[in-house]
Amino acid sequence: MKKEENFSEWYNEIVELANLSDKRYPVKGMNVWTPYGWKIMLYIDSFLRKELDATDHGEVCFPLLIPETEFQKEKEHIKGFDTEVYWVTHAGTNPLDIRLLLRPTSETAMYPIFALWIRSHTDLPLKTYQIVNTFRYETKMTRAFIRVREIHFFESHTCHVDEADAQRQVEEDFEILEKVMKPLCLPYLLLKRTDWDKFPGAFYTVGVDTVLPDGRSLQLGSIHHYRENFSKPFDIKYEDLDGNLKHVHQTTFGMSERLVGAVVGVHGDDKGLVLPPDIAPFQVVVIPILAKGRVEEVTAHARALRDRLSEAGIRVKLDERDERPGSKFYDWEIKGVPLRLEIGSRDIKEGVVTYARRDSGAKGTVMASEVVPESKRLLDEIANDLLGKARKTMSDSIETVDNLGSLPKKILRFGWCGSKDCGREFETRTELKLLGTPYQTEEFVGKCIVCGKDTETIVYAARAM
Ligand code: ZN
């Protein structure tokens, strides 16, 4: 399995070998989370929960089913999702008067209730989030974590007194995003989507994109400002200080299990997964190197080592299976465990523990007495190096171009006059997707790559996953 040669095949094979997900479930695109894969997802969720709770978001849990009548209230929204929803048409043998759909996202489930919860300016801002499964009938080829039909999904929904306060929420979402992405060691771009590509019903959408090794972009999440586009059809109003009724301004922030897919795709190598320490179900694996006559001694040392690491809060696995060390190394490399510790009779005699880093393959020894702080230090180094390496890969994958001649298989960056005509023409001619303009303005003076007009606007485009 060569990541460089065929990323797509490599990805499928790694997910399978590491046993992150089982796709044999008899509904296509609805995969089974295995204990190992689910654990990784739960660590990611825990970072989201921590940051959202710290910023006064309340966790809610809304029903899965949405009545068709609510779904149809926002016209752009229904147009955007119409071909993707799953319908529930019967209860037992009786056809339903009003059809129900499985949530593709929860605006139309939440907003009728927000209209009841919000009465006065003192009820604002209302900041909520939920982590639930959503359903979208994907017609493109499905792929574990990246394109599935039942999606493990995080969504925050907020309501504000005015556009400026909603804008402050968007800025807070970027801070939350940064804190959640750090333990995943994933770099990303914040790109304001084009008007024809924004979320159905949004005032604007900022996409969170990362870059896969084959030069494709992968959208990891999005942050939307809705203005009053949903509060008007759903009649979410509040009474201001002067007793006037006003519509709230809303925002949302969504991410999904694609984060797991990105971790696999960005950090993995030809030997298997490479997990960032903060989301690894096991951060350290201890392998006893048994020799004849020393089995009991080595086993006792290995168990004591495990206990010390575990008591220090490190997630550790002692592999006592009756297998050769080499085959144990191989198995845990596939699983991406960041740090391997080996202990044999020679190590014991010398008072050391041998280590091997999963990311770089670097090996060495640490003093047995220092194994806890040294393991922590190595795990921190691994996380830093993973992020550094991924950042470099991402910046190497972006190329600024000034004409439509032979385009590199990379994320492209170029001048754009901002017109839809030029944007569309670019997409048609290159079969690439405009990802949008940088949310943080990047200085640029040049010409529109299509019409040649002078412009200071830079835009990104890529083959999207
Ligand atoms: Zn142009």
XYZ file of C-alpha atoms and ligand atoms in Angstrom:
466
model
C 0.000 0.000 0.000
C 1.677 3.133 -1.271
C 0.129 6.420 -0.210
C 2.008 8.355 -2.883
C 0.986 6.130 -5.769
C -2.713 5.758 -5.181
C -4.075 7.785 -2.315
C -7.623 6.649 -2.749
C -6.830 2.917 -2.585
C -4.353 3.466 0.218
C -7.003 5.287 2.246
C -9.587 2.523 1.916
C -7.030 -0.126 2.765
C -5.737 1.692 5.867
C -9.245 2.263 7.244
C -9.900 -1.438 6.799
C -6.590 -2.732 8.194
C -6.680 -0.413 11.206
C -10.288 -1.515 11.755
C -11.682 1.977 12.173
C -15.016 1.238 10.589
C -16.894 -1.736 9.172
C -18.581 -1.069 5.869
C -20.233 -4.470 5.543
C -23.452 -3.151 7.069
C -26.202 -3.849 4.514
C -27.068 -0.187 3.875
C -24.560 1.479 1.585
C -22.823 4.526 3.071
C -23.991 3.663 6.579
C -20.953 2.187 8.248
C -20.478 0.626 11.643
C -18.208 2.409 14.071
C -15.822 -0.134 15.584
C -14.604 0.383 19.167
C -11.238 1.712 17.938
C -12.677 4.171 15.418
C -15.451 5.312 17.747
C -12.968 6.007 20.533
C -11.067 8.382 18.239
C -14.325 10.118 17.305
C -15.273 10.475 20.965
C -11.969 12.154 21.787
C -12.607 14.651 18.992
C -16.141 15.213 20.317
C -14.726 15.780 23.785
C -12.551 18.643 22.499
C -15.598 20.193 20.834
C -17.682 19.844 23.997
C -14.933 21.343 26.110
C -14.587 24.447 23.925
C -18.320 24.956 23.421
C -19.101 24.563 27.103
C -16.310 27.032 27.899
C -17.940 29.612 25.610
C -21.400 29.268 27.189
C -23.018 27.107 24.547
C -25.699 24.783 25.929
C -25.807 21.236 24.617
C -29.227 20.225 23.296
C -30.611 17.169 21.576
C -33.402 17.669 19.060
C -35.527 14.934 17.459
C -34.290 13.161 14.356
C -37.555 13.555 12.429
C -38.616 16.865 10.878
C -42.111 17.519 9.493
C -42.180 18.395 5.796
C -44.127 21.574 6.636
C -41.228 22.966 8.709
C -38.623 21.840 6.205
C -40.314 23.822 3.448
C -40.301 27.176 5.226
C -36.972 28.435 3.907
C -37.035 28.220 0.116
C -33.302 28.230 -0.655
C -32.707 25.697 2.079
C -35.182 23.178 0.714
C -33.815 23.632 -2.807
C -30.337 22.812 -1.495
C -31.314 19.623 0.265
C -34.311 18.385 -1.703
C -32.533 15.584 -3.544
C -30.598 14.437 -0.480
C -33.236 13.766 2.149
C -34.628 10.454 3.349
C -38.387 10.457 3.862
C -40.521 8.648 6.410
C -43.911 8.192 4.812
C -45.656 5.588 6.970
C -46.311 4.918 10.637
C -46.930 1.183 10.738
C -49.267 0.528 7.828
C -50.833 4.027 7.848
C -49.561 6.671 5.473
C -48.664 9.855 7.378
C -50.715 13.027 6.807
C -47.538 15.054 6.912
C -44.402 13.301 5.718
C -41.355 13.348 7.980
C -37.733 13.545 6.950
C -34.531 12.420 8.625
C -32.550 15.555 9.509
C -29.876 16.390 6.917
C -28.974 19.267 9.322
C -31.143 20.720 12.080
C -32.161 24.287 11.209
C -35.727 23.305 10.435
C -35.958 21.101 13.543
C -34.638 23.728 15.942
C -35.945 27.021 14.674
C -39.682 26.510 15.311
C -38.703 25.808 18.928
C -36.267 28.733 19.109
C -39.264 30.902 18.159
C -40.934 29.684 21.377
C -37.832 29.971 23.562
C -36.958 33.532 22.578
C -39.203 36.333 23.843
C -37.023 39.211 24.919
C -33.538 40.635 24.396
C -32.682 39.077 27.758
C -33.025 35.636 26.128
C -30.177 36.527 23.764
C -27.689 35.476 22.744
C -29.036 31.930 22.600
C -26.085 29.606 22.034
C -26.720 25.888 21.536
C -25.052 22.877 19.977
C -25.653 19.197 19.487
C -23.646 16.171 18.419
C -25.956 13.785 16.582
C -26.231 11.704 13.445
C -27.569 13.300 10.282
C -28.636 11.697 7.022
C -27.904 12.677 3.445
C -28.489 10.576 0.409
C -25.095 10.919 -1.271
C -25.118 9.898 -4.907
C -21.348 10.046 -5.394
C -19.170 7.090 -4.449
C -19.208 6.634 -0.698
C -16.006 6.549 1.343
C -15.553 5.861 5.060
C -15.764 9.093 7.132
C -15.402 11.283 4.055
C -18.595 10.605 2.153
C -21.223 8.642 4.041
C -25.001 8.686 4.194
C -25.356 8.544 7.957
C -23.023 11.187 9.327
C -21.775 11.722 12.862
C -22.233 15.472 13.039
C -21.595 18.440 15.283
C -23.686 21.581 14.789
C -23.897 24.762 16.830
C -26.795 27.166 16.347
C -26.869 30.641 17.821
C -29.305 33.591 17.849
C -28.308 37.229 18.369
C -29.793 40.702 18.708
C -28.210 42.008 15.522
C -25.839 41.357 12.650
C -22.794 42.650 14.541
C -23.343 40.339 17.494
C -23.788 37.395 15.112
C -20.523 38.449 13.452
C -18.799 38.321 16.859
C -20.065 34.754 17.162
C -18.478 33.872 13.826
C -15.165 35.204 15.156
C -15.566 33.137 18.334
C -16.234 30.071 16.184
C -12.842 30.560 14.520
C -11.192 30.547 17.946
C -13.055 27.374 18.916
C -12.077 25.790 15.617
C -8.386 26.560 16.187
C -8.491 24.953 19.639
C -10.200 21.837 18.311
C -7.880 21.416 15.329
C -4.696 21.725 17.360
C -4.883 18.290 19.068
C -5.724 16.799 15.664
C -2.534 18.375 14.277
C -4.472 19.465 11.193
C -3.737 22.675 9.299
C -6.624 24.258 7.409
C -7.689 27.154 5.234
C -10.614 29.478 5.950
C -12.215 30.331 2.643
C -15.326 32.380 2.094
C -17.383 30.394 -0.383
C -18.639 31.936 -3.593
C -22.238 33.121 -3.619
C -23.306 30.180 -5.757
C -21.670 27.703 -3.423
C -22.675 29.001 0.008
C -24.906 27.001 2.347
C -28.519 27.020 1.141
C -30.134 29.961 2.946
C -26.945 31.522 4.309
C -25.894 35.184 4.054
C -22.325 33.891 3.752
C -20.420 30.678 4.373
C -16.810 30.167 5.397
C -15.509 26.723 4.504
C -12.845 24.993 6.588
C -10.678 23.111 4.102
C -7.630 20.954 4.458
C -5.445 19.487 1.745
C -5.077 15.777 1.050
C -1.797 14.315 -0.221
C -3.157 13.873 -3.745
C -3.680 17.631 -4.036
C -7.410 17.501 -3.444
C -9.103 19.725 -0.939
C -11.282 18.215 1.767
C -13.928 20.341 3.447
C -13.891 19.657 7.187
C -16.537 22.038 8.322
C -18.231 25.332 7.778
C -19.289 28.438 9.616
C -22.311 30.378 8.425
C -23.800 33.786 9.066
C -27.534 33.643 8.333
C -28.526 37.234 9.094
C -32.359 37.081 9.268
C -32.703 34.568 6.432
C -34.090 31.861 8.714
C -35.525 33.944 11.550
C -38.034 35.589 9.187
C -39.619 32.399 7.779
C -39.454 30.764 11.235
C -40.619 33.955 12.952
C -37.922 34.036 15.624
C -38.430 37.448 17.221
C -37.504 39.262 20.395
C -38.623 42.432 22.122
C -35.830 45.007 22.296
C -35.237 47.565 25.074
C -37.792 49.925 23.544
C -40.479 47.279 23.223
C -40.053 46.791 19.441
C -40.237 43.288 17.968
C -37.165 42.347 15.922
C -35.948 39.245 14.124
C -32.818 37.592 15.502
C -29.617 37.190 13.506
C -28.304 33.636 13.426
C -25.120 31.676 12.911
C -24.197 28.025 12.670
C -20.963 26.074 12.818
C -20.788 22.470 11.665
C -18.179 19.735 11.487
C -18.385 16.010 11.049
C -16.664 12.639 11.171
C -14.671 13.870 8.177
C -12.206 15.023 10.822
C -11.359 11.341 11.338
C -10.958 10.922 7.583
C -8.625 13.924 7.490
C -6.497 12.526 10.332
C -6.167 9.253 8.440
C -5.424 10.931 5.119
C -3.079 13.688 6.270
C -0.954 11.853 8.857
C -1.009 8.201 7.760
C 1.864 6.556 5.879
C 2.670 3.343 4.031
C 2.746 1.394 7.311
C -0.708 2.505 8.430
C -2.321 5.126 10.628
C -0.311 7.754 12.456
C -2.485 9.110 15.256
C -1.913 12.429 16.998
C -1.363 11.569 20.699
C -4.392 13.512 21.958
C -6.869 11.392 20.005
C -5.054 8.043 20.116
C -7.042 5.388 22.010
C -3.638 4.124 23.131
C -0.844 6.687 23.284
C 1.800 4.160 24.249
C 2.070 0.438 23.611
C 4.415 -1.619 25.775
C 5.933 -4.720 24.161
C 7.784 -7.177 26.412
C 10.755 -8.773 24.644
C 10.755 -12.198 26.228
C 13.793 -14.448 26.362
C 14.054 -18.008 27.657
C 14.435 -18.153 31.396
C 13.610 -14.435 31.824
C 9.887 -14.510 30.993
C 8.620 -13.847 34.502
C 11.108 -11.099 35.211
C 10.439 -9.250 31.941
C 6.672 -9.650 32.280
C 6.738 -8.240 35.796
C 8.777 -5.237 34.641
C 6.502 -4.643 31.663
C 3.400 -4.719 33.867
C 4.968 -2.337 36.360
C 5.858 -0.028 33.487
C 2.289 -0.123 32.220
C 0.969 0.701 35.693
C 3.285 3.654 36.146
C 2.332 5.157 32.788
C -1.339 4.544 33.384
C -1.234 6.126 36.850
C 0.384 9.174 35.264
C -2.654 9.555 32.995
C -1.095 8.137 29.812
C -3.345 5.806 27.797
C -1.245 2.674 27.602
C -1.672 -0.850 26.255
C 0.505 -3.763 27.323
C 0.580 -6.335 24.538
C 0.945 -9.715 26.204
C -0.341 -11.758 23.276
C 1.572 -14.911 22.466
C 3.093 -13.469 19.279
C 6.582 -12.589 18.108
C 7.590 -8.960 18.928
C 7.968 -8.177 15.201
C 4.387 -9.062 14.443
C 3.210 -7.001 17.440
C 5.207 -4.002 16.144
C 3.529 -4.412 12.787
C 0.019 -4.549 14.262
C 0.424 -1.429 16.401
C 2.032 0.465 13.550
C -1.071 -0.144 11.463
C -3.166 1.148 14.372
C -1.044 4.294 14.539
C -0.083 4.156 18.241
C 2.243 7.179 18.614
C 4.875 5.640 20.889
C 6.135 2.078 21.337
C 8.119 1.074 24.391
C 10.066 -2.190 24.408
C 11.408 -3.852 27.495
C 13.711 -6.872 27.479
C 16.200 -8.385 29.871
C 19.036 -6.242 28.500
C 17.007 -3.066 29.022
C 16.279 -4.164 32.576
C 19.956 -4.826 33.253
C 20.907 -1.386 31.891
C 18.037 0.395 33.647
C 16.546 1.700 30.404
C 13.470 1.343 28.215
C 13.750 1.295 24.417
C 11.350 3.488 22.457
C 10.277 3.882 18.843
C 8.271 6.803 17.514
C 5.487 5.906 15.094
C 5.676 9.166 13.133
C 9.377 9.413 12.292
C 10.491 5.892 13.152
C 13.164 7.392 15.445
C 14.424 4.987 18.114
C 16.345 5.406 21.324
C 16.382 4.624 25.008
C 15.251 6.514 28.069
C 16.160 5.898 31.697
C 13.604 3.571 33.254
C 13.321 5.922 36.219
C 12.417 8.800 33.849
C 10.019 6.875 31.651
C 6.910 8.876 32.613
C 8.235 12.400 31.934
C 10.200 11.158 28.932
C 7.105 9.530 27.411
C 5.161 12.747 27.892
C 7.960 14.727 26.297
C 8.105 12.374 23.326
C 4.320 12.501 22.867
C 4.445 16.311 22.840
C 7.268 16.241 20.309
C 5.322 13.849 18.111
C 2.280 16.163 18.156
C 4.409 19.209 17.301
C 6.220 17.411 14.515
C 2.980 16.056 13.031
C 1.504 19.541 12.874
C 4.719 21.010 11.467
C 4.938 18.354 8.791
C 1.267 18.707 7.845
C 1.624 22.496 7.632
C 4.583 22.147 5.317
C 2.740 19.638 3.136
C -0.199 22.015 2.940
C 1.843 25.039 1.970
C 3.782 22.955 -0.594
C 0.421 21.904 -2.048
C -0.674 25.452 -2.805
C 0.577 27.123 -5.957
C -0.079 30.623 -7.253
C -0.803 30.630 -10.989
C -1.516 33.428 -13.476
C -2.843 31.627 -16.531
C -4.990 28.659 -17.428
C -2.237 26.830 -19.317
C -0.936 23.546 -17.906
C -2.204 23.693 -14.335
C -0.398 21.725 -11.591
C -2.343 19.091 -9.651
C -2.426 21.286 -6.586
C -4.561 23.778 -4.747
C -4.467 26.796 -7.041
C -4.365 30.412 -5.958
C -4.971 33.165 -8.498
C -6.514 36.553 -9.212
C -10.257 36.807 -9.776
C -12.329 39.838 -10.662
C -15.127 38.483 -8.471
C -17.719 38.071 -11.219
C -19.849 34.951 -11.344
C -19.297 34.686 -15.100
C -15.531 34.435 -14.719
C -15.878 32.075 -11.757
C -18.181 29.768 -13.645
C -16.050 29.871 -16.757
C -13.009 28.914 -14.729
C -14.869 25.962 -13.205
C -16.141 24.753 -16.574
C -12.805 25.046 -18.345
C -10.702 23.435 -15.617
C -13.242 21.096 -13.972
C -11.966 22.438 -10.657
C -14.068 23.952 -7.922
C -13.630 27.502 -6.678
C -13.176 27.115 -2.932
C -13.512 30.812 -2.254
C -11.605 33.871 -1.140
C -9.428 33.875 2.011
C -11.399 34.953 5.061
C -8.307 36.817 6.283
C -7.457 39.033 3.340
C -4.209 38.074 1.568
C -2.430 40.936 -0.131
C -2.486 40.591 -3.910
C -2.178 42.752 -6.980
C -2.733 41.064 -10.328
C -5.231 40.209 -12.985
C -8.333 38.051 -13.178
C -7.188 34.711 -14.573
C -10.195 34.596 -16.901
C -10.941 38.137 -18.161
C -7.593 39.819 -17.394
C -9.128 42.717 -15.477
C -6.953 44.216 -12.684
C -7.897 42.854 -9.293
C -6.765 42.666 -5.670
C -8.884 39.605 -4.972
C -7.257 36.225 -4.653
C -9.269 33.023 -4.892
C -8.480 29.355 -4.260
C -9.547 26.413 -6.378
C -8.970 22.670 -6.271
C -10.193 19.264 -7.134
C -12.565 18.713 -4.244
C -12.811 15.318 -2.533
Zn -12.850 38.254 -14.526
